[in-house]
PDB file of C-alpha atoms in Angstrom:
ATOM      1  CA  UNK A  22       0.000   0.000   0.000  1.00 77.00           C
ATOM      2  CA  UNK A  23       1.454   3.387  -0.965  1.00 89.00           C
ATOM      3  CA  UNK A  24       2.170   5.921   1.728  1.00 94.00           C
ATOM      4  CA  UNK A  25       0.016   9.032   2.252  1.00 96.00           C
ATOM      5  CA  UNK A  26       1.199  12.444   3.529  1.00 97.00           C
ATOM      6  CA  UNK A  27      -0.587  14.600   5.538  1.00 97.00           C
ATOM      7  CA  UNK A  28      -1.218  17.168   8.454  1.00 97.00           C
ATOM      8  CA  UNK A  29      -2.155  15.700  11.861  1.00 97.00           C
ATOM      9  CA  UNK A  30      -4.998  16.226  13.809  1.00 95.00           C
ATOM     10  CA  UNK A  31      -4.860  16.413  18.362  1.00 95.00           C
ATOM     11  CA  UNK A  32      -6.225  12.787  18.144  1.00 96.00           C
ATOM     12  CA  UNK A  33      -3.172  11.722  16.612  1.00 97.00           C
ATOM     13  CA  UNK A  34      -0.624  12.951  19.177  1.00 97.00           C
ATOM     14  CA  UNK A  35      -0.588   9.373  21.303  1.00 97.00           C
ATOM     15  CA  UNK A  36       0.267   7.426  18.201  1.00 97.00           C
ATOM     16  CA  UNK A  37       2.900  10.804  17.408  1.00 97.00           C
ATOM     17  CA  UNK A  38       4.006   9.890  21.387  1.00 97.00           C
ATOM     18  CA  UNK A  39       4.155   5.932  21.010  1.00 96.00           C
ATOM     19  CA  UNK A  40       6.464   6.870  17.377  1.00 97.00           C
ATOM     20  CA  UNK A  41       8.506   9.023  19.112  1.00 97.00           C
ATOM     21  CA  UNK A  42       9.761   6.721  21.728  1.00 95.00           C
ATOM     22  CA  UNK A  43       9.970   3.749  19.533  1.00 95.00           C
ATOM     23  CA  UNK A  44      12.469   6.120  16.520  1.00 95.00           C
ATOM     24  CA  UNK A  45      14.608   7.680  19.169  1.00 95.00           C
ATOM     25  CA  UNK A  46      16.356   5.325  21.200  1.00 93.00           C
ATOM     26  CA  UNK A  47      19.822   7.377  21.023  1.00 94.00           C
ATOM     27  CA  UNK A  48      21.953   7.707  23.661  1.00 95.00           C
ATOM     28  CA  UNK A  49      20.956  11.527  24.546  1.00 96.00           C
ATOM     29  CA  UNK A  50      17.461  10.702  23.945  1.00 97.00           C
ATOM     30  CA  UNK A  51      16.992   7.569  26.586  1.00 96.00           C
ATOM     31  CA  UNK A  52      19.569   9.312  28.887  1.00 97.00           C
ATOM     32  CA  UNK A  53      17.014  12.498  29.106  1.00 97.00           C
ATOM     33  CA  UNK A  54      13.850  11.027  28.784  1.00 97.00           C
ATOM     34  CA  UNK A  55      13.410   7.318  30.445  1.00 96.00           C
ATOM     35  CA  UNK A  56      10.636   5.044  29.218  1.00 95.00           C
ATOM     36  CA  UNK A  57       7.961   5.917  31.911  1.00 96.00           C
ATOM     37  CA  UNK A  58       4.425   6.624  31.841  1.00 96.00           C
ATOM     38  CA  UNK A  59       5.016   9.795  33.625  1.00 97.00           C
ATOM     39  CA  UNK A  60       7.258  10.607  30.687  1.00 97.00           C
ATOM     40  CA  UNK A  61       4.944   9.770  28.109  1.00 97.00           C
ATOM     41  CA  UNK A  62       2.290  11.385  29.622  1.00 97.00           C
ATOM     42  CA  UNK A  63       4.300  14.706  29.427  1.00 97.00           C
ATOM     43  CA  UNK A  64       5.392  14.463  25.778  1.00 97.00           C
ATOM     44  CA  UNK A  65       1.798  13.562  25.037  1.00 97.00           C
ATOM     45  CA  UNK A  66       0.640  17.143  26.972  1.00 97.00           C
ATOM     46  CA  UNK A  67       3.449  19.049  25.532  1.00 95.00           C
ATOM     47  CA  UNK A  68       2.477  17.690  21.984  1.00 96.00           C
ATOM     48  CA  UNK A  69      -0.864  18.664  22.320  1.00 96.00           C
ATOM     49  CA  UNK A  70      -0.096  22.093  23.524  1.00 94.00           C
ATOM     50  CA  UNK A  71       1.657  23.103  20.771  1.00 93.00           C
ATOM     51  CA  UNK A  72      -0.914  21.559  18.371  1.00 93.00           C
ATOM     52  CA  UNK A  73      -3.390  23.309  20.180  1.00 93.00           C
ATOM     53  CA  UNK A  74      -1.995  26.912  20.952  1.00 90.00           C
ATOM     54  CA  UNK A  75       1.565  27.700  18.521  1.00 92.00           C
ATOM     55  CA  UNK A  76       0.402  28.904  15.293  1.00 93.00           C
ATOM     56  CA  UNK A  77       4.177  28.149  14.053  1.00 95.00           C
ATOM     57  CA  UNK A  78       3.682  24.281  14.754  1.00 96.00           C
ATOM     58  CA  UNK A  79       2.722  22.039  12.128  1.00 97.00           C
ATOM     59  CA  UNK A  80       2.981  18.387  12.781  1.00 98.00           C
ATOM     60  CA  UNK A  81       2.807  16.023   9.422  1.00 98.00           C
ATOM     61  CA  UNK A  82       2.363  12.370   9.489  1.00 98.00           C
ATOM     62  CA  UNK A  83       3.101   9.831   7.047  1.00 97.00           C
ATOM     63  CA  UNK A  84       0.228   6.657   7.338  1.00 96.00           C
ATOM     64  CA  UNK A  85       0.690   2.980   5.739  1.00 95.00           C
ATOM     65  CA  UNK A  86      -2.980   2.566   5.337  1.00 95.00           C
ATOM     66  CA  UNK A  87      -4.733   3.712   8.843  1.00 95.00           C
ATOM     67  CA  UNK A  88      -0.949   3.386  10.928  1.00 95.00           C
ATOM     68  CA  UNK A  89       0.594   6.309  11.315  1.00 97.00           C
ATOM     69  CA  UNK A  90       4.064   5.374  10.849  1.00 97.00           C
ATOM     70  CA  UNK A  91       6.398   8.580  10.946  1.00 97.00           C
ATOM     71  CA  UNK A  92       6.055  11.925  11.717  1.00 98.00           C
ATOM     72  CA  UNK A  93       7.375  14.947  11.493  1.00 98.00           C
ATOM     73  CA  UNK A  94       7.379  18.612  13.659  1.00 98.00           C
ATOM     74  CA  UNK A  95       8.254  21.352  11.489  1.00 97.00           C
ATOM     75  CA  UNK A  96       8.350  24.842  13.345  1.00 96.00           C
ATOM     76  CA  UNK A  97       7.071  27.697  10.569  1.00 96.00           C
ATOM     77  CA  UNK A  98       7.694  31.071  10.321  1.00 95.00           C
ATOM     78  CA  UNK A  99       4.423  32.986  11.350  1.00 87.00           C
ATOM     79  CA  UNK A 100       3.534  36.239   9.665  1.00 71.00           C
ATOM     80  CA  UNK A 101       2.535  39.032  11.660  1.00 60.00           C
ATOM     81  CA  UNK A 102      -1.251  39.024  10.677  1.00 57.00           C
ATOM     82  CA  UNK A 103      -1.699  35.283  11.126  1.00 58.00           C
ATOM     83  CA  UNK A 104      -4.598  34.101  13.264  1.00 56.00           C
ATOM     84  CA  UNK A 105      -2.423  33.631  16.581  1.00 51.00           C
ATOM     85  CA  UNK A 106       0.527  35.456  15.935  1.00 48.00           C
ATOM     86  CA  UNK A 107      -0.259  38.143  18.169  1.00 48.00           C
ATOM     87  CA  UNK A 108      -0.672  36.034  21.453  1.00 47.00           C
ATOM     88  CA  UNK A 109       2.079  33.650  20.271  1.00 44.00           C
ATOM     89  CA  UNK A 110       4.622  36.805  19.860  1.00 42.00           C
ATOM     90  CA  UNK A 111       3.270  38.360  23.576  1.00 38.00           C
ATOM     91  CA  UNK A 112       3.810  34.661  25.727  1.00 40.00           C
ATOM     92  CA  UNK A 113       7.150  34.262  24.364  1.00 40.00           C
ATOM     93  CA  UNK A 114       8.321  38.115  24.707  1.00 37.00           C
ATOM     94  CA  UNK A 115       8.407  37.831  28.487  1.00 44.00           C
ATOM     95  CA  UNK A 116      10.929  34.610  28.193  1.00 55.00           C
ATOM     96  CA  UNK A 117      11.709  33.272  24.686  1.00 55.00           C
ATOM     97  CA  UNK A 118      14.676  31.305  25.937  1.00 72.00           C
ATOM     98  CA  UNK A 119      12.928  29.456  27.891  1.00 87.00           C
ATOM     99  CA  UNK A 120      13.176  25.721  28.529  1.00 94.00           C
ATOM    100  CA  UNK A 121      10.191  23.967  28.974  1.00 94.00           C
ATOM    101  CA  UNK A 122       8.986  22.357  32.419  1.00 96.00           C
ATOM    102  CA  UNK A 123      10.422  18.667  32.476  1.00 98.00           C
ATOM    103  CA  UNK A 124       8.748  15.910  33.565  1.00 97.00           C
ATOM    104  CA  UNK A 125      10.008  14.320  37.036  1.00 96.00           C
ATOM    105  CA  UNK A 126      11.230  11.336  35.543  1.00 97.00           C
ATOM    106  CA  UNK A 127      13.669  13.152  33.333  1.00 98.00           C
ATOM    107  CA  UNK A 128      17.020  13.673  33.944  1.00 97.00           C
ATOM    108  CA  UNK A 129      16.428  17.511  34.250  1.00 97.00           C
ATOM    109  CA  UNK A 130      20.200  18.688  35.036  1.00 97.00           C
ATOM    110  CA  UNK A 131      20.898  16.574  31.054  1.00 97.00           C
ATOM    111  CA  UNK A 132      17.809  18.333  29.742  1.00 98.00           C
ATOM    112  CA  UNK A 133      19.072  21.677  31.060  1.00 97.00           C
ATOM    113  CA  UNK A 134      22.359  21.061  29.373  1.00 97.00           C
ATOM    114  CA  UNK A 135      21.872  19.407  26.614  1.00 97.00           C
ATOM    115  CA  UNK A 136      19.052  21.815  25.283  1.00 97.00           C
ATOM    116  CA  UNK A 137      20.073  24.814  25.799  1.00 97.00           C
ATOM    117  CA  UNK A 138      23.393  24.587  24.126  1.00 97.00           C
ATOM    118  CA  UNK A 139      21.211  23.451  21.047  1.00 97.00           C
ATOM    119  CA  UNK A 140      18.928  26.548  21.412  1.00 97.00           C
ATOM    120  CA  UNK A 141      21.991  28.555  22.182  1.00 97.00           C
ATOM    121  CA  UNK A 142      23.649  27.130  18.785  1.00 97.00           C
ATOM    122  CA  UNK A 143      20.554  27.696  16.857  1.00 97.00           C
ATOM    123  CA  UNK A 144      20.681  31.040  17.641  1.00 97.00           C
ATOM    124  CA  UNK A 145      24.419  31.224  17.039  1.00 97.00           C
ATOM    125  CA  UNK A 146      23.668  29.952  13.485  1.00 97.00           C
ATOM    126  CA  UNK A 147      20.603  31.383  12.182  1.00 97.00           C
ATOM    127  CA  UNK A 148      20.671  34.699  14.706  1.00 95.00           C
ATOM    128  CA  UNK A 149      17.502  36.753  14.057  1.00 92.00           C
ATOM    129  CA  UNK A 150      16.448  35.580  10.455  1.00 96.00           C
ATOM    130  CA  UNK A 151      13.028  33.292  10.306  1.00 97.00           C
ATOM    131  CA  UNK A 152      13.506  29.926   9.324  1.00 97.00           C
ATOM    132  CA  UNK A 153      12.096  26.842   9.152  1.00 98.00           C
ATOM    133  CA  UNK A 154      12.555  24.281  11.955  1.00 98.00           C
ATOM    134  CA  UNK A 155      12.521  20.715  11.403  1.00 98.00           C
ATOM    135  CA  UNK A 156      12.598  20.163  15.873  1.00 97.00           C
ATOM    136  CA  UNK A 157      11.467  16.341  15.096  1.00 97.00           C
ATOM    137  CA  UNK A 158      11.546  13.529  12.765  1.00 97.00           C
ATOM    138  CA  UNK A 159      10.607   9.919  14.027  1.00 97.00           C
ATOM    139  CA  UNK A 160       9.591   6.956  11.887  1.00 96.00           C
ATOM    140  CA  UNK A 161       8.953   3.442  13.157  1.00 95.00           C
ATOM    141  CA  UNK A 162      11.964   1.179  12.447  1.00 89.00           C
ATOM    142  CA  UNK A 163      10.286  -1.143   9.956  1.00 87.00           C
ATOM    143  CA  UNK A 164       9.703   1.530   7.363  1.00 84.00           C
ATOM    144  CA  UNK A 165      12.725   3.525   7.064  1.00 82.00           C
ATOM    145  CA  UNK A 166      13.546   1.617   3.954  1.00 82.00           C
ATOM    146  CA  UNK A 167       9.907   3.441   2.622  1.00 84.00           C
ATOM    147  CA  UNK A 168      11.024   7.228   2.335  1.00 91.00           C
ATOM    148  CA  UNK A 169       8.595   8.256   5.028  1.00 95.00           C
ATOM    149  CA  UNK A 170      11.221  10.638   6.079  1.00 95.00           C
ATOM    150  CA  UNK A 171      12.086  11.862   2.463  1.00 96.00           C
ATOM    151  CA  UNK A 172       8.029  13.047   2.010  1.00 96.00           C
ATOM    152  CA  UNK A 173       8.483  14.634   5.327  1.00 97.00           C
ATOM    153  CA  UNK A 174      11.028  16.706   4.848  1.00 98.00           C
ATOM    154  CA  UNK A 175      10.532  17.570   0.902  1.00 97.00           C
ATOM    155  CA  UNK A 176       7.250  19.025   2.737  1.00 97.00           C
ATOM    156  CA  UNK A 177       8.882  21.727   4.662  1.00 98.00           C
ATOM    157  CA  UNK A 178      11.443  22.454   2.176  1.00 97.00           C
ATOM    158  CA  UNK A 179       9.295  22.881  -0.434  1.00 96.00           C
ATOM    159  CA  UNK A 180       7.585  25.629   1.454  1.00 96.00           C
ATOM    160  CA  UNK A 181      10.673  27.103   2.900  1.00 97.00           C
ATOM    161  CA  UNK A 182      12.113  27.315  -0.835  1.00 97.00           C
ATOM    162  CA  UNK A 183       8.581  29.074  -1.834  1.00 96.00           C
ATOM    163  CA  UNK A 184       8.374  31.479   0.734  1.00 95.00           C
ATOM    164  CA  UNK A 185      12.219  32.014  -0.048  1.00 96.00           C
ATOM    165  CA  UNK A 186      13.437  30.893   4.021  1.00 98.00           C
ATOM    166  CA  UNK A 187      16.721  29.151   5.039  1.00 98.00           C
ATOM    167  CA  UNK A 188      15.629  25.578   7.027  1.00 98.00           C
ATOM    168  CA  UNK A 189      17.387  24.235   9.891  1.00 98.00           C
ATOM    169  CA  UNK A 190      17.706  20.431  11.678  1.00 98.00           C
ATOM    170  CA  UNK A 191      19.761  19.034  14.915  1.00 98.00           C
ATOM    171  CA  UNK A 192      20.915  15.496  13.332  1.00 97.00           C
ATOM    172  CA  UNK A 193      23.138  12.823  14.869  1.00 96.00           C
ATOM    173  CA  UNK A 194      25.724  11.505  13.017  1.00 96.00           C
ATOM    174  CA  UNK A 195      24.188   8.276  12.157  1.00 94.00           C
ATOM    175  CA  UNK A 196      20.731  10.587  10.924  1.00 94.00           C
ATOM    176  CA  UNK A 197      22.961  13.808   9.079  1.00 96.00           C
ATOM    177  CA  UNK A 198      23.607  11.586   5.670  1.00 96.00           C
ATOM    178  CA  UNK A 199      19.770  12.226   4.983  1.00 95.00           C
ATOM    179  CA  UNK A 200      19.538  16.078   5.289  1.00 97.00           C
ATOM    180  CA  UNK A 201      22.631  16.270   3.584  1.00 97.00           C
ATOM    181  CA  UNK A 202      21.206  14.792   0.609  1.00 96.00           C
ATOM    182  CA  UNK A 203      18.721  17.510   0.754  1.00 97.00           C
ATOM    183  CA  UNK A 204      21.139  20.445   0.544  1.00 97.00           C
ATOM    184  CA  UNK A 205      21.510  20.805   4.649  1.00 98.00           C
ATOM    185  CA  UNK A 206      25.435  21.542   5.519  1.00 98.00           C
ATOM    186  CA  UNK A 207      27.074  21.414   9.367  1.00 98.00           C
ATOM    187  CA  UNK A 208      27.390  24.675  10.932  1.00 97.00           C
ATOM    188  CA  UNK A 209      28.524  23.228  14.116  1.00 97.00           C
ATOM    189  CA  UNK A 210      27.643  20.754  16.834  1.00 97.00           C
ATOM    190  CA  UNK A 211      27.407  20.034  20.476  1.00 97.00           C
ATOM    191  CA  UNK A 212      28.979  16.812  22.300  1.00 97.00           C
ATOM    192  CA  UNK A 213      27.704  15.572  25.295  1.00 95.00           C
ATOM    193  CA  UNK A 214      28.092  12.697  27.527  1.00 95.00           C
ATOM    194  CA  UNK A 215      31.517  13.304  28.311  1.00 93.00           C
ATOM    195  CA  UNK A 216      32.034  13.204  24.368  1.00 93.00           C
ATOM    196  CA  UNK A 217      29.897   9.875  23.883  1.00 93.00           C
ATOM    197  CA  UNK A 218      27.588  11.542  21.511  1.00 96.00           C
ATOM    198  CA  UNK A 219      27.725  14.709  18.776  1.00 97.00           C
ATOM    199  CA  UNK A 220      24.297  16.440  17.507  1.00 98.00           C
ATOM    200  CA  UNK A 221      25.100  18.158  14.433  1.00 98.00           C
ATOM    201  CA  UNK A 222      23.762  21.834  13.688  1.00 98.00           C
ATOM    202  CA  UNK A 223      22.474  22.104  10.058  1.00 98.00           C
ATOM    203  CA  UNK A 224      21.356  24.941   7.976  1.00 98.00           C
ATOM    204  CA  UNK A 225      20.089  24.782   4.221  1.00 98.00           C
ATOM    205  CA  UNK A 226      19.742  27.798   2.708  1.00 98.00           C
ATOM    206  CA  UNK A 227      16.129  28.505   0.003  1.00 97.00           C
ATOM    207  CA  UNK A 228      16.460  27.009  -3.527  1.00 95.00           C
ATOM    208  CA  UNK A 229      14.568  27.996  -6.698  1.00 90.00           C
ATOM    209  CA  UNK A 230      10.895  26.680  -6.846  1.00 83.00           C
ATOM    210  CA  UNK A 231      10.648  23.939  -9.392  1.00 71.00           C
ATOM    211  CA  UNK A 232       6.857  23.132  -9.168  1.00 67.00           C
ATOM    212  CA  UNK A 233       4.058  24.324  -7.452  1.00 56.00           C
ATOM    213  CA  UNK A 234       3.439  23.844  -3.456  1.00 70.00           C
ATOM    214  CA  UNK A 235       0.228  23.955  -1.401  1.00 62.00           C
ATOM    215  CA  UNK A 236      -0.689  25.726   2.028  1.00 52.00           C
TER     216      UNK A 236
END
């Protein structure tokens, strides 16, 4: 059966949830975020506020049939008379650095660390210009041969090459080949457990629009 692409609705975000802890099994990943229901639970409410409330989020899925099997969180630049934009651009004044609330099964002082050298190297990288922001990519192990993460991420370039935006991606080493194949290049990196693991920092700048792309 061929794969479909398309925008998720709330109702997806436990499948989203259950994908996302089956892809990322990484060290970085497992050492923030244990396996726990209290864990889940809190990537399943943090999901669903950003479905819910960020007018920048867009979560895509990619379905074999009625399974959901990858997904993909693209962050959007949001125009300033967008339904939303207003409230979105007043919460985040007061604290747009801000790192979000962990759960208490997380290894919070690793969260701490670990994300906020990757916001801090985003912002190094791309400084004030809008982007897109591929923050997640998961697809379940059995159908990574399928492109399922190709027709994810030819969805937000297409519409960052439209709207003429550079993109940007965190990728470990074993996940950079992919993005690199779609014009992404390293523009640094951050190491963590005691050198054990690298995320690389990638930025792609806009190419010429070859075809047409939807909203």
């Amino acid at each position: 059966m061929p794969l479909t692409l398309s925008q998720a609705t709330a109702a997806d975000i436990p499948a989203l949830t259950d994908i996302y802890m089956l892809a990322f099994q990484d060290p970085i990943t497992v050492a923030c975020f244990p396996r726990t229901p209290n864990v889940r639970r809190w990537w399943d409410s943090r999901n669903t506020e950003a479905f819910m409330g960020d007018p920048a989020t867009r979560f895509i899925k990619v379905n074999d049939g009625d399974r959901i099997v990858a997904y993909a969180k693209w962050n959007v630049p949001v125009r300033a008379d967008e339904p939303g934009a207003a409230s979105r651009s007043s919460s985040s004044s007061s604290n747009p650095d801000a790192l979000p609330l962990w759960p208490d099964d997380a290894n919070k002082a690793l969260c701490d660390r670990f994300f906020s050298e990757l916001r801090d190297k985003r912002k190094e990288v791309m400084r004030d210009r809008p982007h897109y922001y591929l923050e997640t990519l998961a697809t379940l192990l059995e159908h990574r041969d399928r492109n399922a993460a190709s027709l994810l991420i030819r969805w937000g370039l297409d519409r960052a090459d439209r709207d003429g935006f550079e993109a940007y991606v965190e990728a470990s080493l074993v996940g950079a080949p992919i993005y690199e194949q779609f014009g992404w290049v390293t523009s640094g990196q951050v190491v963590t457990l005691e050198g054990q693991y690298t995320e690389l920092c990638m930025r792609r700048s806009p190419r010429p629009v070859r075809h047409a792309v939807g909203v």
